[in-house]
XYZ file of C-alpha atoms in Angstrom:
585
model
C 0.000 0.000 0.000
C 1.432 3.358 -1.013
C 1.361 6.241 1.457
C -1.084 9.101 0.990
C -0.248 11.192 -2.081
C 1.417 8.290 -3.935
C 0.068 5.767 -6.436
C 1.194 2.276 -7.324
C 2.848 1.892 -10.728
C 4.256 -1.658 -10.581
C 1.904 -3.920 -8.760
C 4.404 -6.729 -8.333
C 7.262 -4.523 -7.196
C 5.182 -2.010 -5.238
C 6.698 1.076 -6.889
C 4.979 4.327 -5.791
C 4.722 7.590 -7.714
C 3.396 11.002 -6.609
C -0.266 11.774 -7.354
C -1.460 15.024 -8.979
C -3.801 16.620 -11.526
C -3.162 15.834 -15.215
C -0.367 13.434 -14.199
C 1.542 12.160 -17.256
C 1.213 8.367 -17.382
C 3.212 5.585 -19.031
C 2.313 1.953 -19.643
C 5.132 -0.538 -19.495
C 5.701 -3.983 -20.992
C 7.471 -6.042 -18.214
C 7.298 -9.694 -16.997
C 5.462 -10.378 -13.771
C 7.407 -13.562 -12.618
C 10.902 -14.473 -11.475
C 14.021 -14.475 -13.634
C 16.184 -17.641 -13.845
C 19.976 -17.358 -13.867
C 22.513 -20.140 -14.635
C 26.032 -20.254 -13.198
C 28.265 -22.516 -15.351
C 31.944 -22.451 -14.432
C 34.203 -22.941 -17.432
C 36.204 -25.796 -15.860
C 33.574 -27.854 -14.113
C 30.631 -29.998 -15.046
C 28.745 -28.898 -11.933
C 26.401 -26.010 -12.334
C 23.834 -24.312 -10.191
C 20.435 -22.984 -11.301
C 18.972 -20.417 -8.965
C 15.833 -18.293 -9.020
C 15.960 -14.775 -7.686
C 13.831 -11.667 -7.781
C 14.680 -9.376 -10.679
C 16.420 -6.103 -9.897
C 14.877 -2.750 -10.819
C 17.681 -1.840 -13.228
C 16.838 -5.001 -15.160
C 13.230 -3.968 -15.602
C 14.253 -0.486 -16.785
C 15.815 -2.099 -19.848
C 12.571 -3.844 -20.762
C 10.313 -0.776 -20.682
C 8.302 0.245 -23.809
C 5.871 3.191 -24.201
C 2.447 2.018 -25.305
C 0.677 5.405 -25.327
C 1.138 8.927 -23.968
C -0.993 11.993 -23.320
C 1.645 14.650 -23.912
C 0.266 17.913 -25.407
C 0.791 18.644 -29.151
C 3.288 21.516 -29.517
C 2.261 22.252 -33.136
C 4.152 22.188 -36.433
C 7.862 22.704 -36.147
C 10.152 23.753 -38.992
C 13.706 22.526 -38.816
C 16.369 25.217 -39.183
C 17.337 25.269 -42.905
C 20.953 25.763 -43.876
C 22.055 29.204 -45.121
C 24.272 29.970 -48.086
C 24.378 28.850 -51.719
C 23.131 25.361 -50.948
C 20.003 23.422 -51.825
C 17.330 25.488 -53.540
C 18.580 28.802 -52.154
C 20.568 29.715 -55.246
C 17.944 28.393 -57.675
C 15.241 30.591 -56.206
C 17.300 33.799 -56.451
C 17.815 34.203 -60.212
C 18.203 37.439 -62.154
C 15.464 38.149 -64.755
C 16.223 37.592 -68.401
C 17.253 40.508 -70.564
C 14.338 42.568 -71.891
C 13.649 42.015 -75.583
C 11.454 44.060 -77.946
C 7.786 43.003 -77.788
C 6.709 40.569 -80.449
C 3.830 41.367 -82.792
C 1.836 38.187 -82.462
C -0.877 37.841 -85.092
C -2.049 34.574 -83.584
C -5.055 36.173 -81.921
C -6.035 35.024 -78.460
C -8.080 36.629 -75.729
C -6.832 40.173 -74.989
C -4.050 40.020 -77.599
C -3.498 43.206 -79.601
C -5.307 43.646 -82.930
C -2.885 44.676 -85.699
C -3.351 46.745 -88.840
C -1.573 47.889 -91.939
C -1.888 51.615 -92.523
C -1.794 53.339 -95.863
C -4.371 51.259 -97.738
C -2.069 48.417 -98.855
C -3.876 45.120 -99.439
C -0.855 43.015 -100.358
C 0.123 39.909 -98.425
C 2.244 41.100 -95.533
C 5.682 39.628 -94.873
C 5.994 38.539 -91.254
C 5.153 41.372 -88.880
C 7.050 44.174 -90.571
C 5.082 47.408 -90.907
C 2.254 46.366 -88.596
C 0.754 48.788 -86.094
C -1.795 48.145 -83.334
C -5.365 49.323 -83.802
C -5.750 52.280 -81.451
C -8.830 54.321 -80.551
C -9.407 57.651 -78.764
C -9.685 56.728 -75.094
C -9.585 58.659 -71.772
C -6.742 56.555 -70.404
C -5.577 58.733 -67.503
C -7.607 61.938 -67.759
C -10.653 63.072 -69.710
C -8.412 63.932 -72.666
C -8.250 61.582 -75.643
C -5.253 59.278 -75.649
C -4.358 57.708 -79.023
C -2.137 54.962 -77.611
C -4.887 52.672 -76.291
C -4.817 49.462 -78.332
C -7.880 47.316 -79.048
C -7.673 43.815 -77.570
C -9.089 40.681 -79.174
C -12.628 40.046 -77.811
C -12.412 43.108 -75.512
C -15.389 45.458 -75.767
C -15.150 49.204 -75.273
C -16.629 50.303 -72.980
C -16.843 47.234 -70.766
C -20.227 46.467 -69.230
C -23.598 47.981 -70.158
C -23.673 51.141 -68.085
C -22.436 53.350 -70.925
C -22.930 52.909 -74.628
C -19.913 55.044 -75.588
C -16.554 55.812 -74.065
C -16.202 59.588 -74.277
C -13.058 61.695 -74.241
C -12.152 65.324 -74.986
C -9.933 66.121 -77.951
C -7.706 69.156 -77.341
C -7.631 70.797 -80.767
C -4.929 73.269 -79.755
C -2.456 70.376 -79.405
C -2.929 69.232 -83.030
C -1.798 70.455 -86.407
C -5.319 70.880 -87.776
C -4.108 71.370 -91.346
C -3.183 67.664 -91.401
C -5.447 66.260 -88.668
C -8.567 67.615 -90.433
C -7.515 66.700 -93.962
C -8.735 63.638 -95.886
C -5.781 63.652 -98.271
C -3.429 60.698 -98.282
C -4.130 58.135 -95.565
C -6.367 60.624 -93.761
C -5.743 62.829 -90.762
C -6.330 61.793 -87.158
C -9.801 63.393 -86.993
C -11.076 62.152 -90.362
C -13.085 58.996 -91.110
C -10.449 58.022 -93.704
C -7.960 57.537 -90.871
C -9.936 54.398 -89.955
C -11.485 53.361 -93.264
C -8.151 53.287 -95.126
C -6.559 50.725 -92.806
C -6.267 46.983 -93.468
C -6.775 44.619 -90.554
C -4.791 41.422 -90.020
C -7.082 38.386 -89.939
C -4.826 36.248 -87.719
C -4.819 33.319 -90.155
C -1.091 33.531 -90.898
C 1.395 35.405 -93.039
C -0.006 33.893 -96.224
C -3.297 35.791 -95.972
C -3.767 39.314 -97.218
C -4.849 42.096 -94.871
C -8.537 42.938 -95.264
C -10.266 46.303 -95.694
C -13.018 47.346 -93.242
C -16.551 48.015 -94.436
C -18.091 51.429 -93.793
C -21.746 50.734 -92.980
C -23.102 54.234 -92.425
C -22.012 57.856 -92.128
C -24.168 60.514 -90.492
C -23.643 64.249 -90.182
C -24.491 66.012 -86.915
C -25.387 69.636 -87.576
C -23.770 71.627 -84.747
C -26.307 74.463 -85.159
C -29.500 72.404 -85.059
C -28.475 69.031 -83.661
C -30.126 67.204 -86.580
C -28.648 63.960 -87.903
C -28.628 63.313 -91.656
C -27.141 60.462 -93.683
C -24.280 61.440 -96.009
C -21.935 59.723 -98.468
C -18.432 60.339 -99.758
C -17.524 62.895 -97.118
C -14.358 64.951 -97.407
C -12.756 66.494 -94.340
C -11.135 69.910 -94.726
C -9.590 72.672 -92.630
C -10.014 76.414 -93.224
C -7.039 78.196 -91.706
C -8.782 81.598 -91.991
C -11.867 80.668 -89.981
C -10.289 77.822 -88.022
C -13.141 75.502 -89.043
C -12.683 71.739 -89.345
C -15.448 70.120 -91.386
C -16.587 66.482 -91.274
C -14.469 65.383 -88.334
C -15.281 62.236 -86.351
C -17.347 62.826 -83.214
C -18.653 59.245 -82.845
C -16.988 56.006 -83.992
C -18.545 52.530 -83.858
C -16.299 49.543 -84.641
C -17.882 46.095 -84.916
C -15.535 43.115 -85.184
C -16.773 39.729 -86.452
C -14.660 36.801 -85.275
C -14.463 33.004 -85.322
C -12.563 30.479 -83.204
C -10.633 27.438 -84.427
C -12.091 25.375 -81.564
C -14.936 27.068 -79.700
C -14.939 24.361 -76.990
C -11.304 24.922 -76.005
C -10.434 27.265 -73.141
C -7.391 28.747 -74.920
C -7.671 28.623 -78.675
C -6.575 30.871 -81.553
C -9.160 33.169 -83.075
C -9.565 35.012 -86.358
C -11.066 38.324 -87.428
C -13.429 37.793 -90.351
C -14.805 41.293 -90.880
C -14.610 44.829 -89.528
C -17.523 47.277 -89.839
C -17.354 51.034 -89.240
C -20.070 53.581 -88.483
C -19.269 57.298 -88.224
C -20.992 60.414 -86.940
C -19.303 63.533 -88.307
C -19.614 67.181 -87.365
C -17.949 70.575 -87.828
C -15.919 72.231 -85.106
C -14.106 75.533 -84.700
C -10.580 75.393 -83.340
C -11.516 78.161 -80.922
C -14.259 75.968 -79.437
C -11.866 73.255 -78.302
C -12.211 70.570 -76.980
C -14.042 68.240 -79.366
C -16.000 65.437 -77.719
C -15.317 62.043 -79.303
C -17.381 58.940 -78.557
C -16.039 55.442 -79.290
C -17.566 51.979 -79.112
C -15.911 48.649 -80.005
C -18.015 45.463 -79.976
C -17.293 41.844 -80.931
C -19.753 39.432 -82.547
C -19.269 35.816 -83.555
C -19.561 35.333 -87.299
C -21.295 31.947 -87.383
C -24.001 32.749 -84.824
C -26.997 34.861 -85.933
C -26.646 38.152 -84.139
C -29.616 39.762 -82.386
C -30.094 43.496 -82.324
C -27.595 44.898 -79.854
C -29.585 46.389 -76.985
C -28.200 47.957 -73.837
C -30.173 47.224 -70.656
C -30.088 48.863 -67.217
C -31.102 45.890 -65.063
C -32.536 42.395 -64.982
C -35.364 43.072 -64.559
C -35.177 45.889 -62.014
C -33.168 49.048 -62.596
C -29.651 49.346 -61.206
C -29.021 52.723 -59.603
C -26.708 54.830 -61.747
C -27.536 53.077 -65.010
C -29.335 54.997 -67.792
C -33.074 55.592 -67.533
C -34.399 53.770 -70.599
C -36.299 56.094 -72.918
C -37.510 56.245 -76.498
C -40.142 57.550 -78.872
C -43.219 55.653 -80.022
C -42.856 54.417 -83.604
C -45.657 52.978 -85.752
C -45.828 51.192 -89.068
C -48.620 49.654 -91.123
C -48.304 46.103 -92.421
C -48.647 46.280 -96.209
C -50.396 42.894 -96.389
C -52.695 42.794 -93.371
C -53.110 46.514 -92.878
C -52.486 46.108 -89.152
C -50.662 48.854 -87.283
C -47.554 47.702 -85.441
C -45.973 49.754 -82.688
C -42.577 49.651 -81.031
C -40.262 51.949 -79.121
C -37.484 53.689 -81.028
C -34.956 53.643 -78.201
C -32.488 56.417 -77.462
C -29.025 54.885 -77.432
C -27.834 56.330 -74.124
C -31.174 56.551 -72.344
C -33.192 59.655 -71.497
C -31.270 62.666 -72.853
C -30.827 65.938 -70.994
C -28.989 69.067 -72.212
C -25.648 69.816 -70.567
C -23.383 72.888 -70.889
C -21.262 73.035 -73.990
C -18.260 75.189 -74.735
C -17.936 77.987 -72.144
C -21.254 76.934 -70.621
C -23.272 77.696 -73.748
C -26.389 75.767 -74.748
C -25.537 73.655 -77.801
C -27.621 71.033 -79.608
C -24.672 68.655 -79.598
C -24.069 68.884 -75.831
C -26.358 66.170 -74.529
C -25.991 64.045 -71.401
C -28.230 61.292 -70.066
C -30.381 60.747 -66.983
C -29.166 58.009 -64.632
C -31.773 56.024 -62.704
C -32.039 57.072 -59.063
C -29.706 60.085 -59.462
C -31.177 63.563 -59.337
C -29.561 65.952 -61.788
C -29.752 69.665 -62.551
C -28.109 71.076 -65.657
C -27.878 74.751 -66.643
C -26.595 76.283 -69.868
C -26.702 79.812 -71.245
C -28.016 81.699 -74.275
C -26.286 85.011 -75.089
C -28.578 87.783 -76.384
C -28.355 91.536 -76.794
C -31.231 93.806 -75.840
C -32.320 94.055 -79.475
C -32.138 90.282 -79.948
C -34.251 89.740 -76.845
C -36.845 92.223 -78.104
C -36.936 90.653 -81.568
C -37.323 87.171 -80.121
C -40.145 88.220 -77.824
C -41.983 90.255 -80.475
C -41.541 88.401 -83.756
C -41.738 84.903 -82.254
C -44.407 85.480 -79.640
C -46.056 82.162 -80.464
C -42.815 80.194 -80.062
C -41.795 80.639 -76.401
C -39.860 77.329 -76.384
C -37.549 78.323 -79.264
C -34.307 77.821 -77.357
C -35.454 74.704 -75.515
C -36.397 73.243 -78.873
C -32.980 74.206 -80.224
C -31.029 72.330 -77.568
C -33.451 69.371 -77.479
C -34.137 69.075 -81.175
C -33.701 65.289 -81.135
C -36.616 64.612 -78.763
C -38.559 67.886 -78.542
C -41.235 66.843 -81.024
C -41.705 63.517 -79.242
C -42.312 65.396 -75.993
C -44.970 67.797 -77.271
C -46.653 65.017 -79.297
C -46.900 62.837 -76.144
C -44.850 60.100 -77.766
C -42.008 60.052 -75.230
C -41.817 56.799 -73.233
C -39.606 55.477 -70.430
C -38.934 51.839 -69.596
C -40.929 50.441 -66.689
C -38.180 47.889 -65.976
C -34.441 48.030 -66.569
C -34.710 45.372 -69.306
C -37.873 46.664 -71.004
C -38.279 45.124 -74.464
C -38.511 47.792 -77.147
C -40.808 45.575 -79.223
C -43.417 45.376 -76.431
C -44.898 48.800 -75.673
C -46.713 47.334 -72.647
C -43.358 47.356 -70.846
C -43.043 51.120 -71.359
C -44.770 54.103 -69.720
C -45.897 57.207 -71.575
C -44.405 60.375 -70.080
C -47.109 62.850 -69.065
C -46.446 66.443 -70.155
C -47.507 69.446 -68.078
C -47.421 73.068 -69.211
C -48.149 72.387 -72.869
C -49.555 73.926 -75.038
C -47.672 77.119 -74.286
C -48.987 80.635 -73.996
C -47.720 83.551 -76.072
C -44.759 85.694 -75.138
C -45.230 89.195 -73.817
C -42.726 92.039 -74.087
C -42.575 95.112 -71.839
C -40.712 98.014 -73.427
C -40.543 99.904 -70.161
C -38.845 97.018 -68.358
C -37.042 95.469 -71.358
C -38.586 92.200 -70.144
C -39.913 89.161 -71.987
C -42.438 87.084 -70.056
C -43.660 83.562 -70.699
C -40.318 82.192 -71.901
C -39.997 78.403 -71.664
C -36.684 78.061 -69.843
C -36.429 74.279 -69.415
C -38.191 71.337 -67.844
C -38.222 69.136 -64.746
C -38.661 65.399 -65.311
C -40.251 63.845 -62.232
C -39.993 60.056 -62.013
C -41.866 58.063 -59.368
C -40.154 54.769 -58.514
C -40.937 51.735 -56.383
C -39.672 48.288 -55.467
C -41.170 44.837 -55.809
C -40.665 41.190 -54.848
C -38.678 39.609 -51.997
C -36.885 41.878 -49.539
C -33.581 40.062 -50.094
C -33.781 40.644 -53.859
C -35.647 43.917 -54.370
C -36.226 44.986 -57.967
C -36.567 48.699 -58.775
C -39.026 49.963 -61.362
C -40.553 53.157 -62.746
C -44.172 53.737 -61.762
C -44.913 57.126 -63.334
C -43.128 59.942 -65.181
C -44.201 63.567 -65.583
C -42.342 66.245 -67.549
C -43.092 69.791 -66.370
C -42.089 72.699 -68.604
C -40.697 75.701 -66.710
C -41.688 79.283 -67.503
C -39.602 82.355 -66.678
C -38.929 86.018 -67.406
C -35.911 87.306 -69.284
C -35.127 90.977 -68.769
C -32.308 93.251 -69.883
C -31.010 95.780 -67.315
C -31.173 99.412 -68.441
C -27.633 100.159 -67.322
C -26.179 97.785 -69.921
C -25.530 99.110 -73.449
C -27.947 97.827 -76.053
C -25.202 96.157 -78.063
C -23.852 94.230 -75.068
C -24.669 90.532 -74.808
C -26.116 89.116 -71.644
C -26.459 85.483 -70.669
C -29.922 84.042 -70.163
C -30.141 80.591 -68.656
C -31.998 77.404 -69.472
C -32.492 74.981 -66.609
C -33.137 71.243 -66.938
C -33.552 68.767 -64.106
C -34.596 65.199 -63.363
C -35.949 64.136 -59.961
C -36.592 60.614 -58.668
C -39.356 60.261 -56.078
C -39.627 57.020 -54.090
C -43.137 55.725 -53.474
C -43.696 55.045 -49.740
C -44.224 51.297 -49.405
C -44.788 48.810 -46.606
C -43.686 45.215 -46.835
C -46.227 42.436 -46.444
C -45.756 39.077 -44.794
C -46.381 36.388 -47.387
C -47.189 32.788 -46.448
C -48.281 29.827 -48.480
C -52.055 29.176 -48.400
C -53.233 26.452 -46.034
C -54.192 23.155 -47.689
C -57.920 22.332 -47.893
C -59.324 20.235 -45.041
C -61.377 17.918 -47.244
C -61.430 17.036 -50.890
C -64.156 19.137 -52.587
C -66.943 16.985 -53.991
C -69.287 17.754 -56.884
C -72.808 18.939 -56.057
C -74.456 15.958 -57.790
C -72.463 13.262 -56.007
C -75.704 11.553 -54.766
C -77.343 11.461 -58.213
C -79.992 10.093 -58.843
C -80.911 10.495 -55.173
C -81.945 13.873 -53.784
C -81.595 14.793 -50.128
C -84.476 16.879 -48.800
C -85.453 18.112 -45.371
C -88.469 16.428 -43.840
C -91.311 18.271 -42.150
C -90.271 16.974 -38.752
C -86.713 18.251 -39.058
C -87.567 21.664 -40.439
C -84.499 23.465 -41.782
C -82.076 20.837 -40.442
C -80.640 18.403 -43.001
C -81.794 14.810 -42.850
C -79.640 12.580 -40.663
C -79.527 9.811 -43.212
C -78.271 12.312 -45.800
C -75.277 13.159 -43.642
C -74.427 9.480 -43.229
C -74.746 8.964 -46.963
C -72.372 11.876 -47.652
C -69.771 10.426 -45.279
C -70.165 6.972 -46.811
C -69.807 8.346 -50.324
C -66.667 10.242 -49.373
C -65.111 7.113 -47.853
C -66.037 5.070 -50.918
C -64.473 7.676 -53.176
C -61.220 7.689 -51.191
C -61.048 3.877 -51.295
C -61.642 3.936 -55.042
C -58.802 6.409 -55.514
C -56.434 4.282 -53.411
C -57.394 1.162 -55.391
C -56.641 2.950 -58.669
C -53.250 4.094 -57.360
C -52.342 0.510 -56.398
C -53.412 -0.707 -59.829
C -51.199 1.883 -61.540
C -48.267 0.995 -59.293
């Protein structure tokens, strides 16, 4: 028996160890009997065999650890050797010498698209004379950078928030006599600069470079904002007036491609065709900068391409994306005589005038309304006292003259009540039921009135406020935003000319345009699934040809036997249904 505080480890030998909490324990493999020893002298035949109790030092040599409860100290990294041994030297290698970049015409995702400039259509030899296809792009600032290369299968802009990438072209930094001239290969601002190139197909050095196809050219009148289709345009520069004519303000590039193995994750691709669409305008060098809009899109050649439509949500609007808008368009089927209607969508959503050069109101300075973002835009009209008087007197029945000037593209749609906005962010332009007509307040207009004593013109239409009511729908963890109502309110103001200003001095009068989004107050509702019916509904003539009637003794109470018959019929029907289910099984 061990004293208090000690425990027995070897039962046979009576070894005692101290007791304690979380005591480390060992299990030993030792014999429990006696050990036999033999004494055999080397020179005698007599020997003695004796049995004696084993000593403790003997047992210590027979111990083995079966299990332990030592704590895990975690992963341990041995100390690696230092110096140029093992992998140390292999991991610290100097980079290879930099070599000139290769012009790979084996197109893969994001690889640079190459061209031949100068209009040559001969088979190119290797990569000599090739240049990357570059576009005007606001790389670091809002100014146009001409060193941004187009990548294979890379759209510009990325995503669907904007239709164009827009940058500002500083005309003072260019030699306009060459940049605005169509002669030769074409200056930087001319459509010939892009239409005279030859693109490399990516099919190898044995294939000739191909010419792009110009699909359409439109002219944007800077004075009226009207778009007209033109052909065979020539860009020129007048050094006396500083006017550049027919320069590119919008460029659309559509690339058609095919892949050698569409199922492979990394496979060479080829460019089959390149289509160009231009919008041209005139610009004075003094009215720098020129706004240039660029879009690059890729379409697979072998797959029928749908009409390219930009959406602002799926289905609900995404805040900050364009408010879908368009004008109602109708056509009559020549065979059936039926009238078909659709929405002629505005490319960048609901337009709104923005300040042009030096804050002036210009028909070509148009921004767009973003869903959920209130906006106020102000631009100016410069008039002398005589010009204000002439406007107010001779055009008394046209108080919206200047609003119409800056909104010429959609003004007629507004006053004709043919302006629509998309109810959802993915409203289909072919289904007018997914669009809401914009209500118009303040039209028709009253006549202008001029006060000679005050040099004031009253009743001038000075802009509009587009009020859009919005709401949300569906589950709270996936709310979808939509337009519920839209109202366009024309604003009326007074333009007056102070007496202290000379009559030949110009004064700025302001047009104000705004868009406001108003959220409909809504309360969520708890939605639960309807409870299942308690009994299976039965037809009214289930007891045919028997009729259950109330007897005179029971009055208005149903006959008792009728109730029993109804219960019996229901049970029979349930048994019949179960029998049919077993038969089918």
